Amino acid sequence: MLAVVLVGGFGTRLRPLTLTKPKQMLPVGSVTMLQRVVDKLAAAGVTQVVLSLGYQPDAFIEEFPDGTCAGVSMHYAVEPEPLDTAGAIRFAAAHAGITERFFAINGDVLTDLDLAALWKAHDAFGGQATLALTPVEDPSRYGVVPIDQDGRVEAFIEKPAAGTAPSNWINAGTYVLEPAVLDRIPDGSRVSIERETFPAIVADRALFGMHSDAYWIDAGTPEAYLQAHLDLIDGVRGEPEASQSPLATVHADAVVTRSVLGPGVNIEAGARVVDSVVMRNSRVGAGAQISRSILGGGSSVGEAARLSDLTIVGFSQAVAAGTESVGQRFPSAENW
Ligand code: GDD
Ligand code: MG
């Protein structure tokens, strides 16, 4: 089986972390987001992944020098310019010579969805495309997808205004597509699968959806990126993952609660780290307090600083001693 994985977005919502690394090359715990996505595809029997690349493609190519990841062979399709989701799938599929049914996946989705069941459902529906659908509380930041009792999609509404969504079931960013879908997408143009291609297939009554209650999160916002970490260490997805690398150092007078610490992290005396992510080789100075925040790798938080409410510190950034931050970003947006 083949899968096209979309990883070419700019990751703007996760800046400044994504100024120096594409979103899917950020760690989620001990491995990258992309590795988690590819592992899942491999477990479902996918043998070839086509990475649809745009922003900072070299970061991906360098990560897998022998062209394999989790035993899956990786094909790199680098867009000359951002083609948006449908344009990117069309470009990547043509680049890799795909002529058969395939998976297409948003590369920032972490899920325990049953991919084999989706493939089977697609076979049974007999349409041009089948989407996995997941329930969320606030559908307004997603593609909203009501289906009828036969699984046929009634409408595809990308990011509806708050309070107007006809359903809480949203596009989980995981599709089985027939090659016929590719023929609908004009070559080399910017086309959104959510705003153009799917609505056109709905009009032809050939789009289907499969509900799934499996664990699902789109890790593309700071809140969700943090939550994806907490879910892993809380054991929401099964056996909890280790929260602290054995190569992290926590001073005996420091307190670390429900947080992910990467290798080489140093938490100094009297510091407090709660519900946070501290990536590799970062330092939290003496007496600093970090809560619900994300520190990029190689960063340093000075003594007695207080960072809370989704403060994000970019890779290799230093935050001065005594800084107070409620949700600020370092560096701040005017320096991006
Ligand atoms: N190659 C390429 N080129 N990839 C792209 C481009 C592009 O121009 N634009 C976005 N991507 C990639 C992103 O890197 C990401 O992996 C995926 O496409 C989806 O883009 P996001 O920017 O993360 O979209 P979203 O989260 O706002 O919404 C999408 O995902 C939701 C579920 O996670 C939509 O598909 C929604 O309908 C869906 O509900
Ligand atoms: Mg996303």
Short mmCIF file of C-alpha atoms and ligand atoms in Angstrom, two decimals:
data_model
loop_
_atom_site.label_atom_id
_atom_site.label_comp_id
_atom_site.label_asym_id
_atom_site.label_seq_id
_atom_site.Cartn_x
_atom_site.Cartn_y
_atom_site.Cartn_z
CA MET A 1 0.00 0.00 0.00
CA LEU A 2 1.04 3.56 -0.72
CA ALA A 3 0.51 6.74 1.26
CA VAL A 4 1.01 10.38 0.41
CA VAL A 5 1.80 12.31 3.58
CA LEU A 6 1.38 16.09 3.45
CA VAL A 7 4.20 17.81 5.30
CA GLY A 8 4.75 20.94 3.25
CA GLY A 9 2.89 23.54 5.33
CA PHE A 10 4.62 26.46 7.03
CA GLY A 11 3.47 25.51 10.53
CA THR A 12 2.67 29.16 11.22
CA ARG A 13 0.59 28.46 14.32
CA LEU A 14 3.59 26.84 16.02
CA ARG A 15 6.04 29.69 15.41
CA PRO A 16 8.71 30.36 16.53
CA LEU A 17 9.37 26.59 16.85
CA THR A 18 8.67 26.15 13.14
CA LEU A 19 10.98 28.96 12.03
CA THR A 20 13.91 26.56 12.26
CA LYS A 21 12.21 23.19 11.74
CA PRO A 22 9.14 22.11 9.79
CA LYS A 23 6.21 21.16 12.03
CA GLN A 24 6.44 17.42 11.40
CA MET A 25 10.14 17.38 12.33
CA LEU A 26 9.35 18.69 15.82
CA PRO A 27 9.62 16.06 18.51
CA VAL A 28 6.58 14.58 20.15
CA GLY A 29 8.20 13.01 23.20
CA SER A 30 11.22 10.98 22.19
CA VAL A 31 10.60 10.84 18.40
CA THR A 32 9.52 13.24 15.68
CA MET A 33 5.88 13.82 14.77
CA LEU A 34 6.60 12.37 11.31
CA GLN A 35 8.14 9.21 12.74
CA ARG A 36 4.93 8.60 14.68
CA VAL A 37 2.84 9.06 11.54
CA VAL A 38 5.06 6.75 9.45
CA ASP A 39 5.20 4.09 12.21
CA LYS A 40 1.43 3.99 12.16
CA LEU A 41 1.31 3.64 8.38
CA ALA A 42 3.94 0.89 8.50
CA ALA A 43 1.93 -1.01 11.10
CA ALA A 44 -1.07 -0.90 8.75
CA GLY A 45 0.96 -2.45 5.93
CA VAL A 46 2.04 0.65 4.00
CA THR A 47 5.37 -0.03 2.29
CA GLN A 48 5.93 3.24 0.45
CA VAL A 49 5.40 6.77 1.73
CA VAL A 50 5.48 9.73 -0.59
CA LEU A 51 6.37 12.83 1.39
CA SER A 52 4.74 15.90 -0.06
CA LEU A 53 7.35 18.55 0.76
CA GLY A 54 7.41 22.30 0.40
CA TYR A 55 8.70 24.24 3.40
CA GLN A 56 12.25 23.30 4.45
CA PRO A 57 12.37 20.00 2.54
CA ASP A 58 16.01 19.32 3.38
CA ALA A 59 15.15 18.77 7.03
CA PHE A 60 13.19 15.66 6.00
CA ILE A 61 15.65 14.36 3.43
CA GLU A 62 18.55 14.64 5.90
CA GLU A 63 16.58 12.81 8.59
CA PHE A 64 16.32 9.64 6.50
CA PRO A 65 19.65 9.49 4.64
CA ASP A 66 19.07 5.94 3.39
CA GLY A 67 15.55 6.79 2.21
CA THR A 68 13.76 4.56 4.71
CA CYS A 69 11.84 5.16 7.93
CA ALA A 70 10.41 2.35 10.08
CA GLY A 71 11.17 -0.06 7.23
CA VAL A 72 9.07 2.02 4.81
CA SER A 73 10.68 3.45 1.70
CA MET A 74 10.40 7.22 1.47
CA HIS A 75 9.89 9.08 -1.78
CA TYR A 76 10.41 12.84 -1.72
CA ALA A 77 8.26 15.11 -3.86
CA VAL A 78 9.38 18.71 -3.42
CA GLU A 79 6.91 21.29 -4.72
CA PRO A 80 8.32 24.20 -6.67
CA GLU A 81 5.83 26.43 -4.79
CA PRO A 82 3.11 25.70 -2.20
CA LEU A 83 0.27 23.99 -4.09
CA ASP A 84 -2.14 23.67 -1.15
CA THR A 85 -3.53 20.31 -0.08
CA ALA A 86 -5.03 18.99 -3.36
CA GLY A 87 -2.35 20.50 -5.58
CA ALA A 88 0.25 18.93 -3.30
CA ILE A 89 -1.37 15.48 -3.44
CA ARG A 90 -1.64 15.65 -7.23
CA PHE A 91 1.98 16.76 -7.56
CA ALA A 92 3.29 14.10 -5.16
CA ALA A 93 1.25 11.30 -6.72
CA ALA A 94 2.48 12.20 -10.22
CA HIS A 95 6.06 12.51 -8.97
CA ALA A 96 5.92 9.01 -7.47
CA GLY A 97 3.96 7.51 -10.38
CA ILE A 98 0.90 6.53 -8.31
CA THR A 99 -1.79 4.91 -10.46
CA GLU A 100 -3.64 2.86 -7.84
CA ARG A 101 -5.77 3.46 -4.72
CA PHE A 102 -3.75 5.17 -1.96
CA PHE A 103 -3.91 6.78 1.48
CA ALA A 104 -3.48 10.52 1.82
CA ILE A 105 -2.69 11.82 5.29
CA ASN A 106 -2.20 15.19 6.93
CA GLY A 107 1.24 14.83 8.50
CA ASP A 108 0.33 16.58 11.75
CA VAL A 109 -2.36 14.13 12.82
CA LEU A 110 -1.59 11.70 15.65
CA THR A 111 -4.21 9.02 15.93
CA ASP A 112 -5.02 5.42 16.86
CA LEU A 113 -7.49 5.21 13.99
CA ASP A 114 -7.88 1.80 12.32
CA LEU A 115 -6.45 2.39 8.84
CA ALA A 116 -7.28 -1.12 7.65
CA ALA A 117 -10.93 -0.52 8.59
CA LEU A 118 -10.93 2.72 6.58
CA TRP A 119 -9.49 0.90 3.54
CA LYS A 120 -12.19 -1.78 3.89
CA ALA A 121 -14.95 0.76 4.33
CA HIS A 122 -13.82 2.49 1.16
CA ASP A 123 -14.07 -0.81 -0.71
CA ALA A 124 -17.60 -1.33 0.58
CA PHE A 125 -18.76 2.24 -0.22
CA GLY A 126 -17.37 2.08 -3.73
CA GLY A 127 -16.94 5.86 -4.01
CA GLN A 128 -14.03 7.98 -5.23
CA ALA A 129 -12.82 8.85 -1.75
CA THR A 130 -13.49 7.86 1.88
CA LEU A 131 -12.58 10.11 4.78
CA ALA A 132 -12.07 9.16 8.40
CA LEU A 133 -14.25 11.35 10.64
CA THR A 134 -13.66 12.10 14.29
CA PRO A 135 -15.90 13.89 16.83
CA VAL A 136 -14.69 17.17 18.37
CA GLU A 137 -16.24 19.69 20.74
CA ASP A 138 -15.52 22.78 18.64
CA PRO A 139 -15.58 21.92 14.93
CA SER A 140 -14.90 25.48 13.73
CA ARG A 141 -11.16 25.00 13.15
CA TYR A 142 -11.67 21.85 11.05
CA GLY A 143 -13.48 20.51 8.00
CA VAL A 144 -17.01 19.63 9.08
CA VAL A 145 -18.47 16.54 7.41
CA PRO A 146 -22.08 15.43 7.93
CA ILE A 147 -22.90 12.00 6.45
CA ASP A 148 -26.18 10.17 5.85
CA GLN A 149 -27.02 6.71 7.20
CA ASP A 150 -25.29 5.06 4.24
CA GLY A 151 -22.03 6.87 4.97
CA ARG A 152 -22.42 9.25 2.04
CA VAL A 153 -21.04 12.72 2.70
CA GLU A 154 -23.77 15.37 2.54
CA ALA A 155 -21.52 18.43 2.66
CA PHE A 156 -17.90 19.36 3.27
CA ILE A 157 -17.61 22.67 5.09
CA GLU A 158 -14.05 23.79 5.80
CA LYS A 159 -13.68 25.90 8.95
CA PRO A 160 -17.26 27.10 9.38
CA ALA A 161 -17.98 30.20 11.46
CA ALA A 162 -18.33 29.34 15.16
CA GLY A 163 -21.76 28.01 16.00
CA THR A 164 -22.79 27.25 12.40
CA ALA A 165 -21.41 23.70 11.97
CA PRO A 166 -24.12 21.16 11.08
CA SER A 167 -22.21 18.33 12.79
CA ASN A 168 -19.49 17.70 15.36
CA TRP A 169 -17.88 15.08 13.14
CA ILE A 170 -14.89 16.50 11.36
CA ASN A 171 -12.41 15.52 8.70
CA ALA A 172 -9.67 13.57 10.49
CA GLY A 173 -7.15 14.32 7.74
CA THR A 174 -6.91 10.65 6.74
CA TYR A 175 -8.27 9.59 3.36
CA VAL A 176 -8.42 6.66 0.97
CA LEU A 177 -8.42 8.09 -2.57
CA GLU A 178 -8.98 6.58 -5.99
CA PRO A 179 -6.67 7.80 -8.77
CA ALA A 180 -9.81 9.33 -10.34
CA VAL A 181 -9.60 12.03 -7.64
CA LEU A 182 -6.24 13.09 -9.09
CA ASP A 183 -7.85 13.70 -12.48
CA ARG A 184 -10.12 16.30 -10.88
CA ILE A 185 -7.18 18.43 -9.74
CA PRO A 186 -5.66 20.76 -12.33
CA ASP A 187 -1.94 20.12 -12.78
CA GLY A 188 0.50 22.50 -11.15
CA SER A 189 -2.09 24.82 -9.58
CA ARG A 190 -2.85 25.79 -6.03
CA VAL A 191 -5.94 23.79 -5.10
CA SER A 192 -7.44 23.04 -1.68
CA ILE A 193 -8.81 19.52 -1.31
CA GLU A 194 -11.06 20.77 1.48
CA ARG A 195 -12.51 23.83 -0.26
CA GLU A 196 -12.57 22.63 -3.87
CA THR A 197 -12.02 18.93 -4.55
CA PHE A 198 -14.12 17.38 -1.76
CA PRO A 199 -17.14 19.66 -2.33
CA ALA A 200 -17.00 18.74 -6.05
CA ILE A 201 -16.97 15.01 -5.21
CA VAL A 202 -19.88 15.57 -2.79
CA ALA A 203 -21.83 17.12 -5.67
CA ASP A 204 -21.24 13.88 -7.62
CA ARG A 205 -22.39 11.84 -4.57
CA ALA A 206 -19.08 9.95 -4.60
CA LEU A 207 -17.58 11.01 -1.24
CA PHE A 208 -17.99 8.80 1.84
CA GLY A 209 -17.08 9.05 5.50
CA MET A 210 -16.37 6.58 8.28
CA HIS A 211 -16.94 7.58 11.89
CA SER A 212 -14.23 6.65 14.38
CA ASP A 213 -13.98 7.27 18.12
CA ALA A 214 -10.30 6.31 18.23
CA TYR A 215 -7.79 8.69 19.81
CA TRP A 216 -7.16 11.62 17.45
CA ILE A 217 -5.39 14.95 17.70
CA ASP A 218 -4.15 17.47 15.12
CA ALA A 219 -0.93 18.63 16.77
CA GLY A 220 -0.65 21.79 14.68
CA THR A 221 -1.50 24.38 17.35
CA PRO A 222 0.44 25.12 20.55
CA GLU A 223 -2.38 23.86 22.74
CA ALA A 224 -2.81 20.63 20.79
CA TYR A 225 0.94 20.09 20.45
CA LEU A 226 1.27 20.30 24.23
CA GLN A 227 -1.80 18.11 24.73
CA ALA A 228 -0.36 15.44 22.40
CA HIS A 229 2.61 15.18 24.79
CA LEU A 230 0.50 15.09 27.94
CA ASP A 231 -1.74 12.38 26.45
CA LEU A 232 1.30 10.17 25.82
CA ILE A 233 2.67 10.48 29.34
CA ASP A 234 -0.79 10.30 30.96
CA GLY A 235 -1.38 6.97 29.22
CA VAL A 236 -4.49 8.19 27.38
CA ARG A 237 -3.36 6.09 24.38
CA GLY A 238 -2.39 2.96 26.33
CA GLU A 239 0.85 2.23 28.14
CA PRO A 240 2.20 5.66 29.22
CA GLU A 241 5.44 6.76 27.61
CA ALA A 242 8.38 7.85 29.77
CA SER A 243 8.13 11.55 30.48
CA GLN A 244 11.75 12.27 31.32
CA SER A 245 14.77 11.21 29.34
CA PRO A 246 17.31 9.30 31.48
CA LEU A 247 19.76 11.90 30.15
CA ALA A 248 17.87 14.83 31.73
CA THR A 249 19.11 16.28 35.03
CA VAL A 250 16.69 17.54 37.66
CA HIS A 251 18.18 19.19 40.75
CA ALA A 252 17.09 17.60 44.02
CA ASP A 253 15.39 20.88 45.00
CA ALA A 254 13.50 21.26 41.74
CA VAL A 255 9.96 19.97 41.15
CA VAL A 256 8.89 18.51 37.81
CA THR A 257 5.26 17.45 37.43
CA ARG A 258 3.55 15.93 34.36
CA SER A 259 6.14 17.26 31.94
CA VAL A 260 8.29 15.95 29.11
CA LEU A 261 12.04 16.49 29.51
CA GLY A 262 14.35 15.66 26.60
CA PRO A 263 17.92 14.39 26.81
CA GLY A 264 20.50 16.86 28.09
CA VAL A 265 17.86 19.02 29.80
CA ASN A 266 18.98 20.65 33.03
CA ILE A 267 16.45 21.80 35.63
CA GLU A 268 18.25 23.83 38.25
CA ALA A 269 17.68 24.21 42.00
CA GLY A 270 14.28 25.42 43.14
CA ALA A 271 12.81 25.45 39.62
CA ARG A 272 9.26 24.22 39.05
CA VAL A 273 8.10 22.68 35.77
CA VAL A 274 4.44 21.69 35.45
CA ASP A 275 2.43 20.40 32.43
CA SER A 276 5.18 21.49 30.04
CA VAL A 277 7.53 20.33 27.32
CA VAL A 278 11.26 21.01 27.63
CA MET A 279 13.14 19.82 24.56
CA ARG A 280 16.68 18.48 24.44
CA ASN A 281 19.63 20.41 25.87
CA SER A 282 17.52 23.20 27.36
CA ARG A 283 18.12 24.75 30.72
CA VAL A 284 15.60 26.00 33.28
CA GLY A 285 17.46 28.31 35.66
CA ALA A 286 17.27 28.26 39.44
CA GLY A 287 13.90 29.25 40.86
CA ALA A 288 12.24 29.59 37.45
CA GLN A 289 8.60 28.50 37.12
CA ILE A 290 7.34 26.95 33.90
CA SER A 291 3.72 25.94 33.49
CA ARG A 292 1.77 24.83 30.39
CA SER A 293 4.61 26.03 28.19
CA ILE A 294 6.93 24.71 25.48
CA LEU A 295 10.69 25.25 25.43
CA GLY A 296 12.43 24.52 22.12
CA GLY A 297 15.71 22.60 22.10
CA GLY A 298 18.87 24.36 23.26
CA SER A 299 16.94 27.16 24.94
CA SER A 300 17.69 28.70 28.28
CA VAL A 301 15.30 30.22 30.80
CA GLY A 302 17.02 32.53 33.26
CA GLU A 303 16.77 32.45 37.05
CA ALA A 304 13.35 33.14 38.62
CA ALA A 305 11.62 33.68 35.26
CA ARG A 306 7.92 32.73 35.21
CA LEU A 307 6.49 31.35 31.99
CA SER A 308 2.88 30.16 31.74
CA ASP A 309 -0.19 29.72 29.49
CA LEU A 310 1.40 28.40 26.30
CA THR A 311 4.50 30.51 26.36
CA ILE A 312 6.71 29.23 23.54
CA VAL A 313 10.48 29.60 23.54
CA GLY A 314 12.11 29.02 20.15
CA PHE A 315 15.09 26.76 19.54
CA SER A 316 18.35 28.11 21.03
CA GLN A 317 16.60 31.18 22.51
CA ALA A 318 17.55 32.69 25.83
CA VAL A 319 14.88 34.15 28.11
CA ALA A 320 16.31 36.67 30.57
CA ALA A 321 16.28 36.06 34.32
CA GLY A 322 13.17 37.38 36.02
CA THR A 323 11.07 37.49 32.81
CA GLU A 324 7.32 37.17 33.36
CA SER A 325 5.40 35.70 30.43
CA VAL A 326 1.77 34.74 30.09
CA GLY A 327 1.52 33.18 26.64
CA GLN A 328 4.27 35.21 24.99
CA ARG A 329 6.56 33.87 22.30
CA PHE A 330 10.35 34.20 22.32
CA PRO A 331 11.43 35.69 19.99
CA SER A 332 8.26 37.73 19.58
CA ALA A 333 6.39 37.93 16.29
CA GLU A 334 8.01 41.19 15.13
CA ASN A 335 11.35 39.33 14.99
CA TRP A 336 10.15 36.39 12.83
N1 GDD B 1 2.98 19.83 0.48
C1 GDD B 1 2.16 20.72 1.02
N2 GDD B 1 1.87 21.87 0.35
N3 GDD B 1 1.63 20.45 2.23
C2 GDD B 1 0.79 21.36 2.76
C3 GDD B 1 0.45 22.58 2.12
C4 GDD B 1 1.03 22.83 0.83
O1 GDD B 1 0.81 23.87 0.18
N4 GDD B 1 -0.40 23.26 2.93
C5 GDD B 1 -0.58 22.49 4.02
N5 GDD B 1 0.15 21.35 3.95
C6 GDD B 1 0.19 20.23 4.90
C7 GDD B 1 0.52 20.63 6.33
O2 GDD B 1 1.91 20.50 6.58
C8 GDD B 1 -0.29 19.62 7.13
O3 GDD B 1 0.43 18.40 7.35
C9 GDD B 1 -1.47 19.29 6.24
O4 GDD B 1 -1.11 19.71 4.92
C10 GDD B 1 -2.78 20.01 6.67
O5 GDD B 1 -2.53 21.40 6.76
P1 GDD B 1 -2.87 22.22 8.09
O6 GDD B 1 -2.40 23.60 7.87
O7 GDD B 1 -2.38 21.48 9.28
O8 GDD B 1 -4.46 22.21 8.01
P2 GDD B 1 -5.51 22.36 9.21
O9 GDD B 1 -5.07 21.61 10.40
O10 GDD B 1 -5.83 23.80 9.38
O11 GDD B 1 -6.83 21.66 8.57
C11 GDD B 1 -6.74 20.40 7.94
O12 GDD B 1 -6.66 19.33 8.88
C12 GDD B 1 -7.83 19.16 9.72
C13 GDD B 1 -7.61 17.92 10.56
O13 GDD B 1 -6.37 17.86 11.08
C14 GDD B 1 -7.97 20.20 7.04
O14 GDD B 1 -7.77 19.04 6.27
C15 GDD B 1 -9.26 20.08 7.86
O15 GDD B 1 -10.36 19.78 7.01
C16 GDD B 1 -9.09 18.95 8.87
O16 GDD B 1 -10.25 18.84 9.70
MG MG B 2 -3.31 20.64 10.99
#
